[in-house]
CSV table of C-alpha atoms in Angstrom, one decimal:
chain,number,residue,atom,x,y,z
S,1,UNK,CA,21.6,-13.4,-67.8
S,2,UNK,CA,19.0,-12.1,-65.1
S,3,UNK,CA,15.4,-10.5,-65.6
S,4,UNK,CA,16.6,-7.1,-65.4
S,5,UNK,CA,16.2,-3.9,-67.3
S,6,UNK,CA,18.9,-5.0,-70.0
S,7,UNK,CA,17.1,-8.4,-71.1
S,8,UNK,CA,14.0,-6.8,-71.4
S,9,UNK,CA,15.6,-3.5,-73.4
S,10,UNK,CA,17.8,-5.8,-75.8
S,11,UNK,CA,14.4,-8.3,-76.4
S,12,UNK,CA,12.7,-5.1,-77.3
S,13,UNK,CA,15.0,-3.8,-79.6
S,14,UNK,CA,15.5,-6.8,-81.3
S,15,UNK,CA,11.8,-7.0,-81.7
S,16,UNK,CA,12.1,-3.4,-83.5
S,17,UNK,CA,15.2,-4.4,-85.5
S,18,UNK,CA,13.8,-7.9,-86.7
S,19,UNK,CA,9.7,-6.1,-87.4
S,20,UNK,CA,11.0,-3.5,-89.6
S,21,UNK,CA,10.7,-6.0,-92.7
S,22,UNK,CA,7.0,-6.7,-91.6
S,23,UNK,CA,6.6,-3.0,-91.0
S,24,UNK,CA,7.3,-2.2,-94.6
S,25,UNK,CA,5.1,-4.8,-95.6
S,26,UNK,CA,2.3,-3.5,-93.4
S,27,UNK,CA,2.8,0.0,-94.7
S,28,UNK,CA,1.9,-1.7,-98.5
S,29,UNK,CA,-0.9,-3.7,-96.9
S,30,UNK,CA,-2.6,-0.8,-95.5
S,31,UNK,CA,-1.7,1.0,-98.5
S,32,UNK,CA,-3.8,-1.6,-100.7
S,33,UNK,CA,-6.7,-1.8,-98.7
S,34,UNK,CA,-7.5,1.3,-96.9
S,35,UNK,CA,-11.0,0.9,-95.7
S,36,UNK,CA,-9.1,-2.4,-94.0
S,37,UNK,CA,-11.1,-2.4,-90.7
S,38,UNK,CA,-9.8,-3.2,-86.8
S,39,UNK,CA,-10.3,-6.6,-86.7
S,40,UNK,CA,-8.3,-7.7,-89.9
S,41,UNK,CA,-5.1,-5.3,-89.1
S,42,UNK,CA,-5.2,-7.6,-86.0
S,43,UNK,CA,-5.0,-10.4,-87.4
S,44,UNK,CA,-2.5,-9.4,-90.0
S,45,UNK,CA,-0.7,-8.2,-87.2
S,46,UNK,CA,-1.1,-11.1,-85.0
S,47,UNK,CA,0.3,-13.5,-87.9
S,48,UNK,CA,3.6,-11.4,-88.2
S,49,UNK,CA,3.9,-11.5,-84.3
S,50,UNK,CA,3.5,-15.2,-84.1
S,51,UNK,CA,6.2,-15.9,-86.8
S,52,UNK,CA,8.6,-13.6,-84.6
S,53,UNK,CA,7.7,-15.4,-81.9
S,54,UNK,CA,8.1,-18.4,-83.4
S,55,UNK,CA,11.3,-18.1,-85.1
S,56,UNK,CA,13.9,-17.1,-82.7
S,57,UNK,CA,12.1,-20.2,-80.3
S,58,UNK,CA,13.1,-22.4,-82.9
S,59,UNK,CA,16.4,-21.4,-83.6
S,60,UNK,CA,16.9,-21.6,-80.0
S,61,UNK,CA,15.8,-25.0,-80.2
S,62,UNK,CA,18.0,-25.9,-82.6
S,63,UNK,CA,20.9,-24.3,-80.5
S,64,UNK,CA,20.1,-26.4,-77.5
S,65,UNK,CA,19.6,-29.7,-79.2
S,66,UNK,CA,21.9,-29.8,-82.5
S,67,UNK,CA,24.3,-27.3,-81.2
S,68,UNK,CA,24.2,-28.7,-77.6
S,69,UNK,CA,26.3,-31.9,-78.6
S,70,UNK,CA,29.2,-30.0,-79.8
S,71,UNK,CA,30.3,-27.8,-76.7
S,72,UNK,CA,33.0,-26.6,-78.4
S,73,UNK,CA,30.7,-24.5,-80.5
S,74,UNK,CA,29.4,-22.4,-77.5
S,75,UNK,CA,32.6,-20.0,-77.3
S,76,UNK,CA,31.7,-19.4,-80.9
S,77,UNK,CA,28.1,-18.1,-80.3
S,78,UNK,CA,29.3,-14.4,-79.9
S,79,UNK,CA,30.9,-14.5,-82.9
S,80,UNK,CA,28.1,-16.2,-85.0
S,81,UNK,CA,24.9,-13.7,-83.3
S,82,UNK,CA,27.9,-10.9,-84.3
S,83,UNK,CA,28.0,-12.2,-88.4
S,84,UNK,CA,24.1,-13.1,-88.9
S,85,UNK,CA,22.9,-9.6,-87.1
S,86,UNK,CA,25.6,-7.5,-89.0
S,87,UNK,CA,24.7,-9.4,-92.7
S,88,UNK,CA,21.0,-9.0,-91.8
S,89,UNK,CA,21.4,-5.7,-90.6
S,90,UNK,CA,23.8,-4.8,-93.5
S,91,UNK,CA,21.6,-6.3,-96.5
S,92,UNK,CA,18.4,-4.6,-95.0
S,93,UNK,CA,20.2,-1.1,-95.1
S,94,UNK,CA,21.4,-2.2,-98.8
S,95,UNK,CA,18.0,-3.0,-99.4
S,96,UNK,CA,16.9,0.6,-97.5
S,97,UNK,CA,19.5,2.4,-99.3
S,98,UNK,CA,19.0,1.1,-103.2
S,99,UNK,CA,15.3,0.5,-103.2
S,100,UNK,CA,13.3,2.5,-106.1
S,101,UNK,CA,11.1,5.6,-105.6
S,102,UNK,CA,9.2,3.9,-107.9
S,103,UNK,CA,8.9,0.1,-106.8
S,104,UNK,CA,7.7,2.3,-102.9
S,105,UNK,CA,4.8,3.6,-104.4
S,106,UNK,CA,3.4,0.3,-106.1
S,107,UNK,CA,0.5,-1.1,-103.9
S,108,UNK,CA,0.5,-4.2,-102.9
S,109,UNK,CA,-2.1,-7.1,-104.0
S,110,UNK,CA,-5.1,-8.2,-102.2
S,111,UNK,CA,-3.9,-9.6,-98.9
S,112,UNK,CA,-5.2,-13.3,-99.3
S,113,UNK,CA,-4.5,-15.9,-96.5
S,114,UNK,CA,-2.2,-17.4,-98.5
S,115,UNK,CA,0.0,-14.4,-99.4
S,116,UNK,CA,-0.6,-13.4,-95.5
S,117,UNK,CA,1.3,-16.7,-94.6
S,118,UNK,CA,4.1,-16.5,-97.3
S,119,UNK,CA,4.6,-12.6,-96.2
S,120,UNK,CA,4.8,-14.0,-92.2
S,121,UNK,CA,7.5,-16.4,-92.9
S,122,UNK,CA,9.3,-13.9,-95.4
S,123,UNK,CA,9.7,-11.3,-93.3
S,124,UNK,CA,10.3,-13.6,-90.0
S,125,UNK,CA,13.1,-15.7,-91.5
S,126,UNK,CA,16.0,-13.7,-90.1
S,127,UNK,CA,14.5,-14.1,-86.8
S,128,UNK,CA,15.8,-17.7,-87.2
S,129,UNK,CA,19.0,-16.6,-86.2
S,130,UNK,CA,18.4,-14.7,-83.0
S,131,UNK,CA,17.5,-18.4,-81.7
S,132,UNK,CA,22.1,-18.2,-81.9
S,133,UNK,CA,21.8,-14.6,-80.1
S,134,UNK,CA,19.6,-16.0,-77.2
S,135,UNK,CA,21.6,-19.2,-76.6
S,136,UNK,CA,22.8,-18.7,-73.2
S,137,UNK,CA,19.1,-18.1,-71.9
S,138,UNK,CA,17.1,-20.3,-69.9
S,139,UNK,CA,14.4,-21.5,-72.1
S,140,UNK,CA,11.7,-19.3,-70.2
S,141,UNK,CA,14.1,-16.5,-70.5
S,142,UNK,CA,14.3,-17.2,-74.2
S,143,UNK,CA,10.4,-17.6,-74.3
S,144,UNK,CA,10.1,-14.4,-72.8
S,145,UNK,CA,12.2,-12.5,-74.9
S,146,UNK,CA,10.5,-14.1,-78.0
S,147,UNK,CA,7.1,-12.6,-76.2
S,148,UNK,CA,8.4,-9.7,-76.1
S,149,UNK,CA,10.0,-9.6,-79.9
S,150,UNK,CA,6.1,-10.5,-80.6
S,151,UNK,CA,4.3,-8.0,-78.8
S,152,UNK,CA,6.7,-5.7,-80.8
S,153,UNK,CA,6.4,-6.8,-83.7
S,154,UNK,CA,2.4,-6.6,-83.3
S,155,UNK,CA,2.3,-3.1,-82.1
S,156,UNK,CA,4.4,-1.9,-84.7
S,157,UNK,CA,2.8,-3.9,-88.1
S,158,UNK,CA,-0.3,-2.2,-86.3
S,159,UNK,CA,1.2,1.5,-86.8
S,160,UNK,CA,2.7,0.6,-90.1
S,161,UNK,CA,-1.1,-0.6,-91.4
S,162,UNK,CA,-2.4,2.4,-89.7
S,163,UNK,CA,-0.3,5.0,-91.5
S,164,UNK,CA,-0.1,3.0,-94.5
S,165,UNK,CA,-3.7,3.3,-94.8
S,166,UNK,CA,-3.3,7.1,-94.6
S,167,UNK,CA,0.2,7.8,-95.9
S,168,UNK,CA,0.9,4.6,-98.4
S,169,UNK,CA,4.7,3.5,-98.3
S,170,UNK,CA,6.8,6.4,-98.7
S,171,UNK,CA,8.3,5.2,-95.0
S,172,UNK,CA,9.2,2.0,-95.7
S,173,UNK,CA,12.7,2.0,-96.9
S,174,UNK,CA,13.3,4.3,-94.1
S,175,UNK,CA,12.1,1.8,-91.7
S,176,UNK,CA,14.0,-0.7,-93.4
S,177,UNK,CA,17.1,1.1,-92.5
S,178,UNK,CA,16.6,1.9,-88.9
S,179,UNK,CA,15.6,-1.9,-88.7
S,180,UNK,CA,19.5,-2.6,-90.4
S,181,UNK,CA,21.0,-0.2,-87.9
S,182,UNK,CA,19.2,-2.0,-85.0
S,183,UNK,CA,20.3,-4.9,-85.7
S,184,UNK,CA,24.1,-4.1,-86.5
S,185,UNK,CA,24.1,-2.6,-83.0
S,186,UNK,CA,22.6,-5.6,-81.1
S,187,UNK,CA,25.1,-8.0,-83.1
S,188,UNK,CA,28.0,-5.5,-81.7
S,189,UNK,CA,26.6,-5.4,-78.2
S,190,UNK,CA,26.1,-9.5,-78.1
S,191,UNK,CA,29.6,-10.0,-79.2
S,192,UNK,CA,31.3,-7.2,-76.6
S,193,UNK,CA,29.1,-9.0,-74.0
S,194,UNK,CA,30.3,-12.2,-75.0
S,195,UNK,CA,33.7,-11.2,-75.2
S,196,UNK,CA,34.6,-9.4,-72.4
S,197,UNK,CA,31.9,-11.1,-69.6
């Protein structure tokens, strides 16, 4: 893998794919508070983009140190970054697809620290896995691309609290969907890569 316009293109998408879970959750934030000012859709912001960031590193991690003793497990990394995207992807279109008009329009409760935390590691779990999809980087290359899955992830949580302030959550299970859609295409494109380079 080189620093070229790929890496940075497939780092960005997955950043889109994997923040579409904390871009519907924005959209209910911003929905419950709207007179939520700058400085606190920041920091709500900034606590989704660190658990993106922090995520993928540590599934990488785990790659490189529990992984790394079984060699024989490498040849299998295309196939494993292929299942986890494609059953994230899938279950977030399921849960695009099937969610209630009427469950969208509930705001959310007050945004507490607590709940804050609890919603950053709920909606960066799957990231976890993209720690398999990242495998064959250098671990600056992988810190990289989990910078720029952050910075992502920031800038769009900060449109989603934006326009849920204004517009409440009638996107979110469209976002949802795209996110799915994202991330069934980067699991194909990982495993094609893998398999034929």
């Amino acid at each position: 893998m080189s620093w070229d316009f790929l890496f940075f293109a497939n780092s960005a998408l997955l950043g889109a794919g994997l923040a579409m879970d904390a871009f519907s959750v924005s959209l209910a934030n911003g929905l419950a508070e709207p007179d939520m000012r700058p400085g606190r859709m920041c920091a709500i912001a900034g606590v989704y983009a660190l658990f993106q960031i922090a995520m993928p590193l540590l599934g990488w991690l785990c790659v490189h140190t529990v992984v790394a003793a079984f060699g024989a497990v490498e040849r299998f990394i295309p196939w494993i970054a292929l299942v986890l995207l494609v059953y994230i992807g899938g279950k977030m279109l399921r849960d695009g697809l099937s969610r209630d008009s009427a469950d969208a329009e509930k705001p959310a409760a007050r945004l507490t620290p607590g709940v804050l935390i609890v919603q950053g590691v709920a909606t960066s779990i799957d990231a976890l896995s993209v720690g398999f999809t990242i495998a064959s980087y250098p671990a600056v290359m992988a810190a990289a691309s989990a910078a720029v899955i952050g910075a992502v992830t920031f800038g769009l949580c900060m449109i989603a609290l934006a326009v849920g302030r204004r517009f409440g959550t009638r996107l979110a299970d469209k976002a949802t969907i795209v996110g799915g859609l994202i991330l069934i295409a980067i699991g194909l494109e990982i495993f094609l890569r893998g398999m034929l380079g």
